[in-house]
Structure formats: C-alpha cells, structure tokens
PDB file of C-alpha atoms in Angstrom:
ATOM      1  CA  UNK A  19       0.000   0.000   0.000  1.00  0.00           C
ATOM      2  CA  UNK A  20       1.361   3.173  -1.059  1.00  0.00           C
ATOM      3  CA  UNK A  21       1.395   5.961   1.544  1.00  0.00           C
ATOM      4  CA  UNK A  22       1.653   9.715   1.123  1.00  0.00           C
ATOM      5  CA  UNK A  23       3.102  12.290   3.589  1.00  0.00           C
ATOM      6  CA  UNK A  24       1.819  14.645   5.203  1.00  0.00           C
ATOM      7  CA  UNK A  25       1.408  17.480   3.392  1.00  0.00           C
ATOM      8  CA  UNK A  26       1.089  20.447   6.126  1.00  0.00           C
ATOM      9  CA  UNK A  27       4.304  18.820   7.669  1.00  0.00           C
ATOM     10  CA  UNK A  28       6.095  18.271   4.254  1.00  0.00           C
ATOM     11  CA  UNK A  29       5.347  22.414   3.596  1.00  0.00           C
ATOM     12  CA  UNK A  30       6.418  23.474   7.444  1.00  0.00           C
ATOM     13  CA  UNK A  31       9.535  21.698   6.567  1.00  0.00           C
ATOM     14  CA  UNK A  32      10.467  22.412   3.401  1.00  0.00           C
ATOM     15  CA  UNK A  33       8.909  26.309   4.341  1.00  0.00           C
ATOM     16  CA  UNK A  34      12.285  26.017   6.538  1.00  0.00           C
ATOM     17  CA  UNK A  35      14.400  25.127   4.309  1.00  0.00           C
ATOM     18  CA  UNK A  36      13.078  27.825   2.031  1.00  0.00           C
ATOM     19  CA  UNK A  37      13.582  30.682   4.175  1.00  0.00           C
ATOM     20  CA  UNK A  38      17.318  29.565   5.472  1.00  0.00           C
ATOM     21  CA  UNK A  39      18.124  28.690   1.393  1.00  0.00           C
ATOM     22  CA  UNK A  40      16.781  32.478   0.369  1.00  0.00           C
ATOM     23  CA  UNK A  41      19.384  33.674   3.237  1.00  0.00           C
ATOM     24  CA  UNK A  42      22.328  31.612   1.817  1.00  0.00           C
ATOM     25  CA  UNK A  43      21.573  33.011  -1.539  1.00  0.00           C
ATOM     26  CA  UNK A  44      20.404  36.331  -0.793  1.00  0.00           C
ATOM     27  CA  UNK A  45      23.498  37.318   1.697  1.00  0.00           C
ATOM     28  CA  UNK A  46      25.628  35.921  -0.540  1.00  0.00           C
ATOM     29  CA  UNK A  47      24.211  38.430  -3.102  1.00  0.00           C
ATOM     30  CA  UNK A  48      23.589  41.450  -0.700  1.00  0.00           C
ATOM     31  CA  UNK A  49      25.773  43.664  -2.923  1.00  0.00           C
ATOM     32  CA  UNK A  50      23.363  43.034  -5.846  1.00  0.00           C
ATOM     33  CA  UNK A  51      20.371  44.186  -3.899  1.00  0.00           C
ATOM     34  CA  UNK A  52      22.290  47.326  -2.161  1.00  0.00           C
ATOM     35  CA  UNK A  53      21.471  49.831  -4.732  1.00  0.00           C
ATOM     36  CA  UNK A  54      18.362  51.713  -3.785  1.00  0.00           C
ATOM     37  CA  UNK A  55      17.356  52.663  -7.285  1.00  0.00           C
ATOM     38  CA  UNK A  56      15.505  50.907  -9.654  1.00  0.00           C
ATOM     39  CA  UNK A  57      16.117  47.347 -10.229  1.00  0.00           C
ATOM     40  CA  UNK A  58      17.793  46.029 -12.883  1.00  0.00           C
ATOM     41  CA  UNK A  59      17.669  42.445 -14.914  1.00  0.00           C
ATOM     42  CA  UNK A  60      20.007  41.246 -12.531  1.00  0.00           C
ATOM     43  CA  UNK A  61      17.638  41.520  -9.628  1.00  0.00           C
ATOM     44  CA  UNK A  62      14.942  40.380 -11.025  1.00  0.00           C
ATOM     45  CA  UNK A  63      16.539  37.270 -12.454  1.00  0.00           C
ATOM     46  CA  UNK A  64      18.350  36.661  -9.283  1.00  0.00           C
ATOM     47  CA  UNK A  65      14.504  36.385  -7.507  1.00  0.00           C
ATOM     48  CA  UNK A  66      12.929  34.494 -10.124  1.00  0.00           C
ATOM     49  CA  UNK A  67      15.589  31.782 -10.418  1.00  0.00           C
ATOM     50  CA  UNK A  68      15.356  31.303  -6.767  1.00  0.00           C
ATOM     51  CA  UNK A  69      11.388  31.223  -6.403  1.00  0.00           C
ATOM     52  CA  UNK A  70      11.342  28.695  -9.824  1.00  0.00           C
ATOM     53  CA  UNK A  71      13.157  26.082  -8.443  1.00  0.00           C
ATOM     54  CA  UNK A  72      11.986  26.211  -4.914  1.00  0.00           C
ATOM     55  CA  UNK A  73       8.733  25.496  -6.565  1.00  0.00           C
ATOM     56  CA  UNK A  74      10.097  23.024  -8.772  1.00  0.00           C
ATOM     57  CA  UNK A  75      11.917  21.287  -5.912  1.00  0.00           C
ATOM     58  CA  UNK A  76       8.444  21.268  -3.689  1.00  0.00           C
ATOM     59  CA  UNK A  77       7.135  19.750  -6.313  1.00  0.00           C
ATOM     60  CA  UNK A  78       9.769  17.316  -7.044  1.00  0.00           C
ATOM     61  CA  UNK A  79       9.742  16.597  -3.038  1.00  0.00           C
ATOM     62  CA  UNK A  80       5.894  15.875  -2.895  1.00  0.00           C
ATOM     63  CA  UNK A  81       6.077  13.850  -5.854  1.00  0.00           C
ATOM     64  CA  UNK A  82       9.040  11.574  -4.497  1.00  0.00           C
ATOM     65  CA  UNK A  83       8.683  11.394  -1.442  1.00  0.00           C
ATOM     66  CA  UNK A  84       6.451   8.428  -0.164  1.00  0.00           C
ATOM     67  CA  UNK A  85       5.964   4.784   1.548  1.00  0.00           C
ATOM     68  CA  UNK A  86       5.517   1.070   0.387  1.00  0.00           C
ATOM     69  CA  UNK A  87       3.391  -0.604   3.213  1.00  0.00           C
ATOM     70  CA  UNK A  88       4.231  -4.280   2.783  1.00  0.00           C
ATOM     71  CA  UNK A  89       3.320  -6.671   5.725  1.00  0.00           C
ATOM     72  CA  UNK A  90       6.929  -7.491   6.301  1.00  0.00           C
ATOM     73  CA  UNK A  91       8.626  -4.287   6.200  1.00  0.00           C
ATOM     74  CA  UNK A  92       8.065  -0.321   4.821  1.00  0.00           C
ATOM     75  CA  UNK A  93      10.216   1.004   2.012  1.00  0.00           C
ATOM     76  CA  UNK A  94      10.956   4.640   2.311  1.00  0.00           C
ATOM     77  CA  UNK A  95      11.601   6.118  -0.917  1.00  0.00           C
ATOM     78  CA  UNK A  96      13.123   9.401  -1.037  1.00  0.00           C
ATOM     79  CA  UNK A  97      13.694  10.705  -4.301  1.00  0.00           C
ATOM     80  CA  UNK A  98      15.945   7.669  -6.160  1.00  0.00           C
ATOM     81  CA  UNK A  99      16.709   6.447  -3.045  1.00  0.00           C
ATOM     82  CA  UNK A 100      15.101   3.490  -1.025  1.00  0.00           C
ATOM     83  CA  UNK A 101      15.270   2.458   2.231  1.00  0.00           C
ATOM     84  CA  UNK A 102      13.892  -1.073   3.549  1.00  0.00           C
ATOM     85  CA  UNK A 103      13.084  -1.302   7.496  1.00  0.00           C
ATOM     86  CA  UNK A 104      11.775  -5.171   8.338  1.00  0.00           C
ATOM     87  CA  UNK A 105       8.832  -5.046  11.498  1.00  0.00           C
ATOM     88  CA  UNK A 106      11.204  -7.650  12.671  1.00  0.00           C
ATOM     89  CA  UNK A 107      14.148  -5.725  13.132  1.00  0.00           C
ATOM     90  CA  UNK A 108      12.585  -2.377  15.117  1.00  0.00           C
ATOM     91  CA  UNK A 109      12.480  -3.180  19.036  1.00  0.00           C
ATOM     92  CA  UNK A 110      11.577   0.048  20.235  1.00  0.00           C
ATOM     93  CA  UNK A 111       8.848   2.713  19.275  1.00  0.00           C
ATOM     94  CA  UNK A 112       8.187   5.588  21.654  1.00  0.00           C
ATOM     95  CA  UNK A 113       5.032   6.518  21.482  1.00  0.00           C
ATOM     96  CA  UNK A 114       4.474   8.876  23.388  1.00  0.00           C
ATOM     97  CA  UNK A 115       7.130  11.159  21.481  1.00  0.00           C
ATOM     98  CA  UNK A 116       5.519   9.931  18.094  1.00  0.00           C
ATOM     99  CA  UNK A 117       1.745  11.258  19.191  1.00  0.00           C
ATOM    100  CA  UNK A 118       3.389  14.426  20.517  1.00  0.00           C
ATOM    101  CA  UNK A 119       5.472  15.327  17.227  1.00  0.00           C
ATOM    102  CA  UNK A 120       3.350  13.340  14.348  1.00  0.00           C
ATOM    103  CA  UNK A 121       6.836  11.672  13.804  1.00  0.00           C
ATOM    104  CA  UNK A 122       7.611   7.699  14.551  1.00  0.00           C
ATOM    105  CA  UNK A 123      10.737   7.516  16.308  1.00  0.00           C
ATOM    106  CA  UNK A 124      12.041   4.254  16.661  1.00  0.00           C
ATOM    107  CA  UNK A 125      15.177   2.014  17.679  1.00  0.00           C
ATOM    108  CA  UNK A 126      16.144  -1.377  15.286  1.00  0.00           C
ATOM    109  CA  UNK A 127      17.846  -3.996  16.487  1.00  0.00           C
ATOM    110  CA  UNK A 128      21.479  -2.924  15.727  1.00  0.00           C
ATOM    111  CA  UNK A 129      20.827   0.410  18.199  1.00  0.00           C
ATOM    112  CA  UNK A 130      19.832   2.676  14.998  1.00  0.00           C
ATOM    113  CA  UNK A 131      17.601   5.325  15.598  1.00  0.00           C
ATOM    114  CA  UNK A 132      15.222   6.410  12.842  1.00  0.00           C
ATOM    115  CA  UNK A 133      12.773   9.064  12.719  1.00  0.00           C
ATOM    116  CA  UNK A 134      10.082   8.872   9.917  1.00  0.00           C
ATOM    117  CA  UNK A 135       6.921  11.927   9.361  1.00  0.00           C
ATOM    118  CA  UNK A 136       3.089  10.322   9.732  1.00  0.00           C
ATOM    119  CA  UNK A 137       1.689   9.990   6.739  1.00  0.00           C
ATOM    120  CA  UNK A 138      -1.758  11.336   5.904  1.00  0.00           C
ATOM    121  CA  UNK A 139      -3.703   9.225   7.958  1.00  0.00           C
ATOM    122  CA  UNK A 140      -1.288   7.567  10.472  1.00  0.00           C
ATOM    123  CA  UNK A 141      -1.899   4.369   8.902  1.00  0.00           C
ATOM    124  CA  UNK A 142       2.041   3.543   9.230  1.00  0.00           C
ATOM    125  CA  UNK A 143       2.420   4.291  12.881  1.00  0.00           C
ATOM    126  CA  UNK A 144      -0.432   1.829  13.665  1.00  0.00           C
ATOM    127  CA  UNK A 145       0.901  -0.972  11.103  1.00  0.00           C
ATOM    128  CA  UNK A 146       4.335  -0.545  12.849  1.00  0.00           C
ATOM    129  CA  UNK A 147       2.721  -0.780  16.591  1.00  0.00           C
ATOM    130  CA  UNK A 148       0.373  -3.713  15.574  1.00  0.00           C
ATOM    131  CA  UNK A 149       3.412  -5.645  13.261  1.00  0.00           C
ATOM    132  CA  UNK A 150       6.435  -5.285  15.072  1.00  0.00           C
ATOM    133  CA  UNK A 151       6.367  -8.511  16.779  1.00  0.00           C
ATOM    134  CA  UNK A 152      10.330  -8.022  18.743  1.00  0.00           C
ATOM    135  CA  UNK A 153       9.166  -5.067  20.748  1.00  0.00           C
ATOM    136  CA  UNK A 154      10.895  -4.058  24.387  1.00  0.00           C
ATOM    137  CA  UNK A 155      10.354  -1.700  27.216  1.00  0.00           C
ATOM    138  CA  UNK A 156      12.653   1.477  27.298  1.00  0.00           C
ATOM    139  CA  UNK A 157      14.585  -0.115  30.579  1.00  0.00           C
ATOM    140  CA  UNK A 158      15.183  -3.327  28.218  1.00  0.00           C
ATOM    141  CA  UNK A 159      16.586  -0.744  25.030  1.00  0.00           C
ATOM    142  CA  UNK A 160      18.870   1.023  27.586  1.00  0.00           C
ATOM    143  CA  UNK A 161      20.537  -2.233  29.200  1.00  0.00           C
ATOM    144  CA  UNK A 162      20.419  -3.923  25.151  1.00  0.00           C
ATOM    145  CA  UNK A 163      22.512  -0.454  24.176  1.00  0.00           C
ATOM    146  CA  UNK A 164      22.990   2.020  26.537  1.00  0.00           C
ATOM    147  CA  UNK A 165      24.661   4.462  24.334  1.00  0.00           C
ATOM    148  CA  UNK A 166      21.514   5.118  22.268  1.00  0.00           C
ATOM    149  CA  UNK A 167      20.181   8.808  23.205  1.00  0.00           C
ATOM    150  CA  UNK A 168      16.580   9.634  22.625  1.00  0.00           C
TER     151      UNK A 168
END
C-alpha cells in the first residue's frame, strides 16, 4: 500500500528550508540588492531563479517522497533512493514522542535510531505498533545499548 506524507508537515519543513536557502543566496548576493534605485535584470533574475526552483523542488519533493506498506517491512523512498526497514528488526517505538510530534521515532535492532513523518492518515504508525512482533520496554533498550540517546 502506497502511503503519502503529510502534506502540512512536508510544507512546514520544506517552508524552513526555504527561508534559510533564500538567506544563503540572498546574503551571498547582498551587494546586488544594495542599490536603492531601480532594479535592474540582474535583480529580477536573481529572484525568479530562486522562487522557480523552490517550486520546482516542492514539487519534485511531494512527488518523491512516499511509503511502500508491505506486511513485512516499509520502504521509504526518497527521491531515487530506497530504504527497507523489516517489522522484525525495530524493538523500540516511543510513542508517546511519536503522538506528541506526528513523527515515529524508533530504535532497530542494531541500536539505529530512525525518525520517519506520519503519513496522511497515520496508517504507518499503527501498522508498525500492531506488526512489530520483537518489541521491548525502554529499561530493556537502555541495558540492550545504553549508548543510544533519545
């Protein structure tokens, strides 16, 4: 079953990203924008280069950005890449962090932590609490690997 992300939280973020990337480009261009006159070409191009391809990228992002709900395991694809996590190998979701911030934190087996956005309807975060058959308490994750930080 393919599963979308959140939208809202797929705009705060990449809203973000937008602001701190028109910074980076902006600053780096303050001398172009210094002249109190009338603008120029330059200008102009400068700002619609930057707001065409942060539209194109939120597209882009919203487009490839999604998950594969098997019964054995969710693929997270990102863009060209894909990423596999097996029910079998997560021993620790904390859900009471995951309600809170609409994100599933969890631990697998090798003392990786992963962080992954709800999708639309939640539909992951219950798959992964009702399929995830090796699941411990937090005392159990801390003595298994005690350097993990949460």
């Amino acid at each position: 079953m393919k599963l979308q992300l959140s939208l809202f939280r797929m705009t705060y973020t990449f809203l973000i990203a937008a602001v701190l990337g028109a910074a980076l480009v902006f600053g780096a261009l303050w001398w172009l924008f210094l002249d109190s006159g009338a603008w120029d070409w330059r200008q102009w191009t400068v700002i619609a280069v930057f707001a065409a391809s942060t539209i194109f990228f939120y597209i882009l992002s919203i487009l490839q950005n999604y998950y594969i709900l098997e019964r054995k395991y969710v693929l997270i694809h990102r863009f060209k890449k894909e990423m596999i996590y097996y029910f079998s190998d997560v021993i620790y979701i904390d859900e009471k962090y995951s309600k809170k911030h609409k994100m599933i934190l969890f631990v697998t087996n090798r003392g990786d932590v992963r962080y992954l956005t709800f999708d639309k309807k939640g539909v992951l975060y219950q798959a992964m609490l009702e399929r995830c058959s090796n699941l411990v308490d937090f005392e159990t994750l801390k003595f298994r690997h005690p350097n993990v930080k949460l």
